[in-house]
Coordinates of C-alpha atoms in Angstrom, one line a residue:
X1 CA -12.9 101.3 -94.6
X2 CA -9.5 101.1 -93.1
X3 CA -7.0 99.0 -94.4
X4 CA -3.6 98.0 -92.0
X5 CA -0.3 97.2 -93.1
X6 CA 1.4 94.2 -92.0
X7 CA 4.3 95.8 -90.6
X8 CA 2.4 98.0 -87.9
X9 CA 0.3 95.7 -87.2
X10 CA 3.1 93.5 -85.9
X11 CA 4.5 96.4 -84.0
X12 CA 1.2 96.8 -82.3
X13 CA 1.1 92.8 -81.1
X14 CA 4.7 93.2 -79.5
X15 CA 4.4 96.9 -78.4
X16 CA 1.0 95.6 -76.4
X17 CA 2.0 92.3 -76.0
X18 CA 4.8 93.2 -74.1
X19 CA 3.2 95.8 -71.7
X20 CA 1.2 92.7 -70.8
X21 CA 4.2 90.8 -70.3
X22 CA 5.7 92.8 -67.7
X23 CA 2.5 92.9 -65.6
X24 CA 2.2 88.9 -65.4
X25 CA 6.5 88.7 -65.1
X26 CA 5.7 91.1 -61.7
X27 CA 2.8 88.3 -61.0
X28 CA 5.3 85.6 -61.3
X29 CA 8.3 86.5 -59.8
X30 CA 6.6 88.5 -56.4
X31 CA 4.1 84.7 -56.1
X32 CA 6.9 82.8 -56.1
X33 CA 9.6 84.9 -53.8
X34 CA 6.8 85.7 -51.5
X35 CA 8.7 83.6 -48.5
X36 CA 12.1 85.1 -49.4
X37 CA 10.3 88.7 -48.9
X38 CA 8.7 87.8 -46.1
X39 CA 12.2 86.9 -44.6
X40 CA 13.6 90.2 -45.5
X41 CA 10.9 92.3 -44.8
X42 CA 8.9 90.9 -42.0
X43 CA 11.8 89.2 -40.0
X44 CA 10.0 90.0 -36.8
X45 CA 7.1 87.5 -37.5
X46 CA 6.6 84.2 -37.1
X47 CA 7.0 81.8 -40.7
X48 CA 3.5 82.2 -41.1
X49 CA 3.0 85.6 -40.7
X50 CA 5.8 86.2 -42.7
X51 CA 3.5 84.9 -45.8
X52 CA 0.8 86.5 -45.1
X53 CA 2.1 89.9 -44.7
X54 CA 3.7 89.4 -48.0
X55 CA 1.5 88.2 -50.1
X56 CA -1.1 91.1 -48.1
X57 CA 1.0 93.2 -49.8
X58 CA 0.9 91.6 -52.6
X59 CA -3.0 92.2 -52.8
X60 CA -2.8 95.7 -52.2
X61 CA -1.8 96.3 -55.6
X62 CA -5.1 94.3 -56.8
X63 CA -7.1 96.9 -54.6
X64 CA -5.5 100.1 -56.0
X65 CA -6.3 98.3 -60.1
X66 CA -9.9 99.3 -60.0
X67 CA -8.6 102.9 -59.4
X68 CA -6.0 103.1 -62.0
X69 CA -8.5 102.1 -64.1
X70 CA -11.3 104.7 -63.3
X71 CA -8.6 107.4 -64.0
X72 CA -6.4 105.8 -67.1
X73 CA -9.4 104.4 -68.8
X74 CA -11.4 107.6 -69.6
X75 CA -8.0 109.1 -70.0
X76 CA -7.3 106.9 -73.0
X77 CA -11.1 107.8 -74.7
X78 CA -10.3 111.1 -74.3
X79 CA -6.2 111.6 -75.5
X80 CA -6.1 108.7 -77.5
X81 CA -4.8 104.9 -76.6
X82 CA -1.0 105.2 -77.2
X83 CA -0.4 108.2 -74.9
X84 CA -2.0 106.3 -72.5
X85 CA 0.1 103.0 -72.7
X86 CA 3.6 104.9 -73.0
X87 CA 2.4 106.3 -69.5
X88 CA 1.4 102.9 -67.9
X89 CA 4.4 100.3 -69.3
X90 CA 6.8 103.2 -67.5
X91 CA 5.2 103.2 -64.4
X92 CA 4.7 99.6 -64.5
X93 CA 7.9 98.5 -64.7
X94 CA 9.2 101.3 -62.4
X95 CA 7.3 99.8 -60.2
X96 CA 8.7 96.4 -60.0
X97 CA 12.4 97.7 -60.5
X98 CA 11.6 99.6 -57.6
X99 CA 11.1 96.9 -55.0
X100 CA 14.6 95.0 -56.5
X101 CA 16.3 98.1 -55.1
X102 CA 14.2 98.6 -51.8
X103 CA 16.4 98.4 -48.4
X104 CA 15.4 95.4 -46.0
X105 CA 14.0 95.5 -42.7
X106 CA 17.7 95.2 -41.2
X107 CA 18.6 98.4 -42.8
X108 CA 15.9 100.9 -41.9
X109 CA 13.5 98.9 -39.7
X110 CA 9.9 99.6 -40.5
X111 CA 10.6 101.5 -43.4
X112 CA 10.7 98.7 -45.7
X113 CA 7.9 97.4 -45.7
X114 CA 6.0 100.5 -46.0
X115 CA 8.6 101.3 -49.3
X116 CA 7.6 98.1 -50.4
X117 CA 3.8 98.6 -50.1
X118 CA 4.3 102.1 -52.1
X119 CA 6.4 100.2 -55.2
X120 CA 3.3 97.6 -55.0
X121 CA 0.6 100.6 -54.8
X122 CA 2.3 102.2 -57.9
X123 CA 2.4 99.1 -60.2
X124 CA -1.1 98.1 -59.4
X125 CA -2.7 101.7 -59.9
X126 CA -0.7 101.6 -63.4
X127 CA -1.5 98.4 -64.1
X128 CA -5.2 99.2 -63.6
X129 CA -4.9 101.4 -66.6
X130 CA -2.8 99.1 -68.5
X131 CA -4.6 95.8 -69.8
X132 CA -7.9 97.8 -71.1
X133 CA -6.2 100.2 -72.9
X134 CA -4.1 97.3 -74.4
X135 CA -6.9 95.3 -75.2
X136 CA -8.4 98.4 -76.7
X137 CA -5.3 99.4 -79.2
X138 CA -5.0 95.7 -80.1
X139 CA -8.3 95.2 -81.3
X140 CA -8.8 98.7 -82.9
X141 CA -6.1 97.5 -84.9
X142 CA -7.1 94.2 -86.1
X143 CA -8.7 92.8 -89.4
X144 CA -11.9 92.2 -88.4
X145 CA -12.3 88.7 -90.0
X146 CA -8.6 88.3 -87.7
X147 CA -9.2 90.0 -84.3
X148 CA -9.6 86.5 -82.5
X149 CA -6.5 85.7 -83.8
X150 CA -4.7 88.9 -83.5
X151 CA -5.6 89.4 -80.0
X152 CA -5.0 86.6 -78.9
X153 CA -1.5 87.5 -78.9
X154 CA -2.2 89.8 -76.0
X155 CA -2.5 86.5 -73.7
X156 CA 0.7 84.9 -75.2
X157 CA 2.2 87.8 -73.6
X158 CA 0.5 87.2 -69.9
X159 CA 1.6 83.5 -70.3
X160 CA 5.2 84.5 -71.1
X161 CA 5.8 87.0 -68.9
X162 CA 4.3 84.4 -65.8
X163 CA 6.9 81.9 -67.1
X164 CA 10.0 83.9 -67.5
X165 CA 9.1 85.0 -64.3
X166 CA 8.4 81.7 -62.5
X167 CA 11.3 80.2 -63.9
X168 CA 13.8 82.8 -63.3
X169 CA 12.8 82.4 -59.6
X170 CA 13.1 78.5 -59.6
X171 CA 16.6 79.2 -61.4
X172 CA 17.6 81.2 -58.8
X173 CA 16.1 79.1 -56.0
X174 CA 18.1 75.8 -57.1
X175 CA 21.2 77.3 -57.8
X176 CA 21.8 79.9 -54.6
X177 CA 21.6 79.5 -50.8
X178 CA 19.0 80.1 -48.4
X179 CA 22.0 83.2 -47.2
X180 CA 22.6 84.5 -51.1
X181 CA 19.0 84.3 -51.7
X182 CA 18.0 86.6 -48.9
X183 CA 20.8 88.7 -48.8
X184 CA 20.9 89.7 -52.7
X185 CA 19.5 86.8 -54.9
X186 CA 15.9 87.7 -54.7
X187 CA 16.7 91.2 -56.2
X188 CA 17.8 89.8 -59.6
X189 CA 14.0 89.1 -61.1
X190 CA 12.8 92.4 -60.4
X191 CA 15.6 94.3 -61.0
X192 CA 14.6 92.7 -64.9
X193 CA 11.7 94.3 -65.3
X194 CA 13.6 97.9 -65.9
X195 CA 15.2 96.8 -69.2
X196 CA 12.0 94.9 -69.9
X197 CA 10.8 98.7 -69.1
X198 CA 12.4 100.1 -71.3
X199 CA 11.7 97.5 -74.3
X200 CA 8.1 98.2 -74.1
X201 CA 8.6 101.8 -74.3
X202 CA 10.7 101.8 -77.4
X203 CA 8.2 99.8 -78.7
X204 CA 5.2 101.8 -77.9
X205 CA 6.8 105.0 -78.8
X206 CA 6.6 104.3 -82.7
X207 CA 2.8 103.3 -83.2
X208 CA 0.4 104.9 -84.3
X209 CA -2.7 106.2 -82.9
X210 CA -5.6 103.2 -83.6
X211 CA -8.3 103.8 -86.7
X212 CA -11.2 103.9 -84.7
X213 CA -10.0 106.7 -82.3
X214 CA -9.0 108.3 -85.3
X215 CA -12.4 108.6 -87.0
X216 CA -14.0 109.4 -83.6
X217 CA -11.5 112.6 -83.9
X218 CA -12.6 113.2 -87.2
X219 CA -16.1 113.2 -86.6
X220 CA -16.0 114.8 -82.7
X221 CA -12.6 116.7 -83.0
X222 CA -13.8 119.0 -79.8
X223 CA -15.9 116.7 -77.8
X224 CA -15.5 117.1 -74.4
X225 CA -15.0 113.4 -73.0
X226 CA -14.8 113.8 -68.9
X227 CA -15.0 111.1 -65.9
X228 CA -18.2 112.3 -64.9
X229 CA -19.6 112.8 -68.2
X230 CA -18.6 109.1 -69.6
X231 CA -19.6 107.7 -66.0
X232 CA -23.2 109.2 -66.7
X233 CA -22.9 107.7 -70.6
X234 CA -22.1 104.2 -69.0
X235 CA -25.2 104.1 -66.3
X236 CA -27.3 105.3 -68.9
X237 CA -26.5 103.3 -72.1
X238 CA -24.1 100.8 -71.0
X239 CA -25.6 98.5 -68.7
X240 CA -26.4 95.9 -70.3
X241 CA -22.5 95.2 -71.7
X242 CA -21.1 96.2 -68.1
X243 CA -23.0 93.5 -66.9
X244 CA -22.3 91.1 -70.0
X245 CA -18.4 92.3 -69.2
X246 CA -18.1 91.6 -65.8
X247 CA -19.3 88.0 -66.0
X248 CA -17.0 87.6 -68.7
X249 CA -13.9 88.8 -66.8
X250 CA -15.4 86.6 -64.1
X251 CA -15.1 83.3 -65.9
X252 CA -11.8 84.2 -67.6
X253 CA -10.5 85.5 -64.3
X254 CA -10.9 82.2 -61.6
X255 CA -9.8 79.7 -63.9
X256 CA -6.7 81.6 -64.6
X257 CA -5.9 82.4 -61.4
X258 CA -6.5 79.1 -59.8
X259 CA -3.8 77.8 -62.4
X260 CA -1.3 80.2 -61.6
X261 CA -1.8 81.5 -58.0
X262 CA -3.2 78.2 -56.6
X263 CA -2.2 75.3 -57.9
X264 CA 1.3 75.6 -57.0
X265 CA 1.3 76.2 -53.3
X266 CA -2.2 73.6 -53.7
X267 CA 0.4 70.8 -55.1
X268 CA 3.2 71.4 -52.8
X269 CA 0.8 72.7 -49.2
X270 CA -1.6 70.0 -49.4
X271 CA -0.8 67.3 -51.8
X272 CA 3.1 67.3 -50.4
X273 CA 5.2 67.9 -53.6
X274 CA 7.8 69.9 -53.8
X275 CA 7.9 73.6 -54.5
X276 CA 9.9 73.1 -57.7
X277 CA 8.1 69.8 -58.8
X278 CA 4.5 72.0 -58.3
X279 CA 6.0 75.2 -60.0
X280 CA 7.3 72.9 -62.6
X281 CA 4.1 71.4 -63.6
X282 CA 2.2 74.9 -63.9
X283 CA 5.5 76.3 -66.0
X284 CA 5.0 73.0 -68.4
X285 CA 0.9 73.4 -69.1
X286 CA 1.1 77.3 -69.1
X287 CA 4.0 76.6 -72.1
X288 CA 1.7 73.9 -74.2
X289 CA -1.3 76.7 -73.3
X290 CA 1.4 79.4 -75.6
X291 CA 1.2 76.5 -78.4
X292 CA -2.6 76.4 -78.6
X293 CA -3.4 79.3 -77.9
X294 CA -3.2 81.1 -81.4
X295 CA -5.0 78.1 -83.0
X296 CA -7.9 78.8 -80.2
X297 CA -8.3 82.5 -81.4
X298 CA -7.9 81.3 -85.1
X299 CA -10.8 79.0 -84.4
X300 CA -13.2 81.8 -83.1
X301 CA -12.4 83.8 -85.7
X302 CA -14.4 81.3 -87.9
X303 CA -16.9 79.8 -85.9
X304 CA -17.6 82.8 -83.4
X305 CA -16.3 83.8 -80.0
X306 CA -19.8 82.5 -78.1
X307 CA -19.7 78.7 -79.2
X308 CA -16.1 78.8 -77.9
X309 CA -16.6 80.4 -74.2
X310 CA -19.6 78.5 -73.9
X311 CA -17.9 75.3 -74.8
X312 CA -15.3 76.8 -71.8
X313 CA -18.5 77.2 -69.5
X314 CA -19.8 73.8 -70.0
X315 CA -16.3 72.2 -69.4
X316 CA -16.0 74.4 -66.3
X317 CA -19.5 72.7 -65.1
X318 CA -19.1 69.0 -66.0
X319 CA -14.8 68.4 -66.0
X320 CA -14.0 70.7 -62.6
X321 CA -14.5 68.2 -60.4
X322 CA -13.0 65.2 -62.6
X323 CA -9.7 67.7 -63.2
X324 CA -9.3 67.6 -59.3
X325 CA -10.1 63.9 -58.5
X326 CA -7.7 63.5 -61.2
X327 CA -4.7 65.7 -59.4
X328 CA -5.9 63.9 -55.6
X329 CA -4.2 60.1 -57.6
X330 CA -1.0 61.5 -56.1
X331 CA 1.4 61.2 -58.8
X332 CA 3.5 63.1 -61.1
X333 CA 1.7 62.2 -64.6
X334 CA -2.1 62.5 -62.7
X335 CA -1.0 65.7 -61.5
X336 CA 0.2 67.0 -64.8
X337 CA -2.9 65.2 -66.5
X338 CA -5.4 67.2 -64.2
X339 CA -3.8 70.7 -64.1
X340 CA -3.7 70.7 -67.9
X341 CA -7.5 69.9 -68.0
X342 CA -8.2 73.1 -65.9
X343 CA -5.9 74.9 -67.9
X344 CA -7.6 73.8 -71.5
X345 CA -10.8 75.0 -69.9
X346 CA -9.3 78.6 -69.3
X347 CA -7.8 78.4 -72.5
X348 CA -11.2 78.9 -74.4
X349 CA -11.5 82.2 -72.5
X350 CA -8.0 83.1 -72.8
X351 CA -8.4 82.8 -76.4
X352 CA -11.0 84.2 -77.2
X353 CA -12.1 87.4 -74.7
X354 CA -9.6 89.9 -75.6
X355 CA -11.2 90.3 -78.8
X356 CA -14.4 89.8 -77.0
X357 CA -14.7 92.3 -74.5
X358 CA -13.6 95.6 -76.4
X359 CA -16.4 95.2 -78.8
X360 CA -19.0 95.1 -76.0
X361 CA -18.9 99.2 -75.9
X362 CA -18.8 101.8 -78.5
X363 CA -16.0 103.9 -79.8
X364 CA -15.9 106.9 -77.1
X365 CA -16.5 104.9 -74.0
X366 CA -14.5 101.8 -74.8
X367 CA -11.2 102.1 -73.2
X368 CA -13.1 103.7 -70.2
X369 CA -15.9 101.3 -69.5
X370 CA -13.7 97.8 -70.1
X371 CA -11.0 99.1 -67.9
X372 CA -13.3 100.0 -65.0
X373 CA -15.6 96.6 -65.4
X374 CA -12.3 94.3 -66.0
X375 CA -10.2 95.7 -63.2
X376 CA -13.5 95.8 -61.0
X377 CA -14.1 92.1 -61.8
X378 CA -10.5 91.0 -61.4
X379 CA -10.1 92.3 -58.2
X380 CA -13.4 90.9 -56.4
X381 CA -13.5 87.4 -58.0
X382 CA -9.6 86.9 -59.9
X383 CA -7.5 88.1 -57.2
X384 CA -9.3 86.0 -54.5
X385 CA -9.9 82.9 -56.1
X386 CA -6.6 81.4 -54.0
X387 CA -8.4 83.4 -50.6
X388 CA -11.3 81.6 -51.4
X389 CA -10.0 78.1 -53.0
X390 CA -7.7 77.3 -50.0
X391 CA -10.9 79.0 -47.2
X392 CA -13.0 76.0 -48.9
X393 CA -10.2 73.5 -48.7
X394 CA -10.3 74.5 -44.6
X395 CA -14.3 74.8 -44.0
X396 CA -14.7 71.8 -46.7
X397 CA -11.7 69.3 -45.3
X398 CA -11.9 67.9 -49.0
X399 CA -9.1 68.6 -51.2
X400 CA -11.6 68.9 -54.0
X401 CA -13.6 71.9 -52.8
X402 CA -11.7 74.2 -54.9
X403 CA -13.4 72.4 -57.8
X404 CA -16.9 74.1 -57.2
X405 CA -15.5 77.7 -57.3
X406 CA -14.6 76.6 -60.9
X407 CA -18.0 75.1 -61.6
X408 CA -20.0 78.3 -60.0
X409 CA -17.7 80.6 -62.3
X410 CA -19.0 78.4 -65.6
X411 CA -22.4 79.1 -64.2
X412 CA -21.9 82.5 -63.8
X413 CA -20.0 82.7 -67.1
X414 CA -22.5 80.5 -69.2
X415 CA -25.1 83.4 -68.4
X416 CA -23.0 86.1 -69.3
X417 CA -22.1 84.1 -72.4
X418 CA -25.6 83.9 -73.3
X419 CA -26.4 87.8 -73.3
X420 CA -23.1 88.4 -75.0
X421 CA -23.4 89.7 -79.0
X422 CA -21.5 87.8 -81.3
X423 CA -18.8 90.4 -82.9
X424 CA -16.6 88.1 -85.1
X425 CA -15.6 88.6 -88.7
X426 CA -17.3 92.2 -88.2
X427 CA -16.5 95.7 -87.5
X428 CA -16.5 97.4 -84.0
X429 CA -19.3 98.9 -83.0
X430 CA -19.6 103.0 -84.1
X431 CA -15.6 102.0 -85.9
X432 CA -15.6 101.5 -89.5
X433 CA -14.3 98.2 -91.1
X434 CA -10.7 97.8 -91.0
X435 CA -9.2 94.9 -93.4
X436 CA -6.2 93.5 -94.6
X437 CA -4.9 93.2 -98.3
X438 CA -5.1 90.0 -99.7
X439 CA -1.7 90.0 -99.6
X440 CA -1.1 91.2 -95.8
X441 CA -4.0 88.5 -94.6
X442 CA -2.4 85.5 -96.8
X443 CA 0.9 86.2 -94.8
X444 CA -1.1 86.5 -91.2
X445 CA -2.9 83.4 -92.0
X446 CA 0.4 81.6 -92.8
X447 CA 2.4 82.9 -90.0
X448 CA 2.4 84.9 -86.2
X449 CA 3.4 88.7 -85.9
X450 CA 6.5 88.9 -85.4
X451 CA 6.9 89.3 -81.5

């Protein structure tokens, strides 16, 4: 039995929590400067080309993830979790500092845009190894009667990170020029993300190496842990969860990204609000989602993690379509109303699956097999829910079509859902049991870690 002190486990939920920060402060800030880049890198192209090239960009970072993962994940099962994160929260944020310093398309023509595509390649291949190996270390190190709880502080930081982002760039939008902003303003939210950097690298540089991958050493000191070896352990033995996993990720992954992707350029594109009023609205439900969201992990630490995402997948199914006739009334209150209705229906994933999915695979696979099957599912069905929201908004001509992705992800979700194991209140598979003193879990259950 393992027993965890207070103190690092509170460095482990900023140290991770913050990794995760950085990648969703990128998400933020590139979404919502993505006409400004356009400006300054594709200035040859019409308006609308403009948008598409940058936000085709944009997606190439979400089709280099499943690669970072396939090389970081097995990585981190073979020389251990922290290395592995130290590595990834550098590269990440080097990444996104990197474009803040990139010369525009006035400066050295074509150039820039293929510079930019390179700073977006390196940040998605390291954020492909990132979010698994997080999501590993954070629940290797939690109490298992608290890992809903404890984890669950691994989505605060994706929701902070989004709004800092987002409303950095609205801060800068309202109070510069069209001029400043393209000239030098649209620099200032990336050029963040190297202190950021270099935050999360203090941080991770004084934990420790998690319990479980500690008694795998003990027990397998000189096991030889390869790609091809723990690709030919996961066709083998890990079906089953791979499958569970990926439907999982599925459900968590539209909902969220039709809240923060969509939505905005939904509200303002084809409902006729503002850019600021639609951002606005987002900024304020993703904030009251930060409130709730420790009190949703807290509640599937006691009644399980299944009732709660399948309460999620039956909301998905019967409230989709309600949440968007809801947003089509037109007004300010009805639109707030209806986007915080989709976004309490991602909030019981949110909550709940990064204690979830870790515990689908054992011990020496873990880190290898969620970070292939999350970054897998996120980049076929999360990073083109707005490709494939706003496509059915143009076949459909109705304004609610976006709707039915949501209710076809509860479908898909409810299934996984139902082949899922429930893991809460006990230990990790092939981990031993890893508690709190009473005195350690009193003072979790009264407060957060410290952040």
């Amino acid at each position: 039995m393992t027993v965890v002190r207070l103190g690092d486990l509170r460095r482990t939920v900023a140290a991770t929590a913050v990794g995760n920060m950085i990648e969703w402060f990128d998400f933020g800030v590139y979404s919502f400067t993505a006409v400004t880049i356009g400006r300054v890198f594709f200035p040859e192209a019409s308006q609308s080309a403009q948008l598409l090239s940058s936000f085709a960009t944009f997606a190439a970072a979400f089709l280099v993830r499943p690669l970072g993962g396939l090389f970081f994940g097995p990585l981190s099962d073979r020389i251990g979790r922290k290395r592995v994160l130290v590595f990834t929260v550098i590269t990440m944020s080097l990444g996104t500092f990197a474009v803040g310093l990139l010369p525009g398309f006035a400066q050295v023509g074509v150039w820039a845009p293929v510079l930019l595509l390179l700073a977006r390649l390196i940040q998605g291949f390291s954020t492909g190894g990132e979010y698994g190996s997080a999501m590993t270390f954070i629940t290797e190190h939690s109490p298992d009667r608290r890992r809903g709880f404890v984890a669950s502080w691994l989505e605060f930081g994706t929701l902070t990170g989004f709004v800092l982002g987002a409303s950095l760039v609205t801060l800068l939008t309202s109070v510069l020029s069209t001029a400043d902003l393209d000239s030098w303003g649209w620099r200032i939210p990336f050029l963040v993300a190297g202190p950021l950097g270099l935050v999360g690298l203090y941080l991770r540089l004084r934990l420790t190496e998690t319990p479980a991958f500690e008694h795998l050493e003990t027990r397998a000191p000189k096991r030889s842990a390869g790609l091809r070896r723990e690709a030919k352990e996961l066709v083998r033995h890990q079906r089953r969860p791979l499958l569970v996993c990926l439907g999982l990720v599925l459900v968590l992954n539209v909902p969220s990204y039709m809240l923060t992707a969509y939505l905005p350029s939904y509200l303002s594109a084809q409902l006729g609000f503002s850019q600021n009023t639609s951002l606005i609205v987002v900024v304020v439900v993703l904030v009251i989602l930060m409130v709730l969201l420790q009190f949703a992990g807290r509640l599937s630490d006691r009644v399980g993690r299944r009732p709660v995402m399948m309460t999620g997948c039956v909301l998905l199914v019967v409230l989709s379509v309600p949440a968007f006739l809801i947003i089509q009334q037109r007004t300010v209150v009805a639109v707030f109303f209806g986007t915080l209705l989709v976004g309490l229906m991602y909030l019981c994933f949110d909550s709940t699956e990064p204690g979830t999915l870790p515990t689908l695979f054992p011990t020496r696979v873990r880190a290898g097999a969620l970070s292939i099957t999350y970054n897998i599912s996120t980049s076929l069905f999360g990073g083109t829910t707005p490709l494939v929201a706003a496509a059915l908004v143009d076949g459909t001509h109705s304004l609610i079509a976006p709707a039915f992705l949501l209710v076809a992800a509860g479908l898909v979700g409810g299934i996984a859902v139902y082949f899922a194991p429930e893991t809460a209140r006990r230990p990790m598979p092939a981990a031993p049991p890893v508690v709190a003193t009473e005195e350690e879990a009193a003072a979790i259950r009264g407060g957060a870690p410290a952040s």
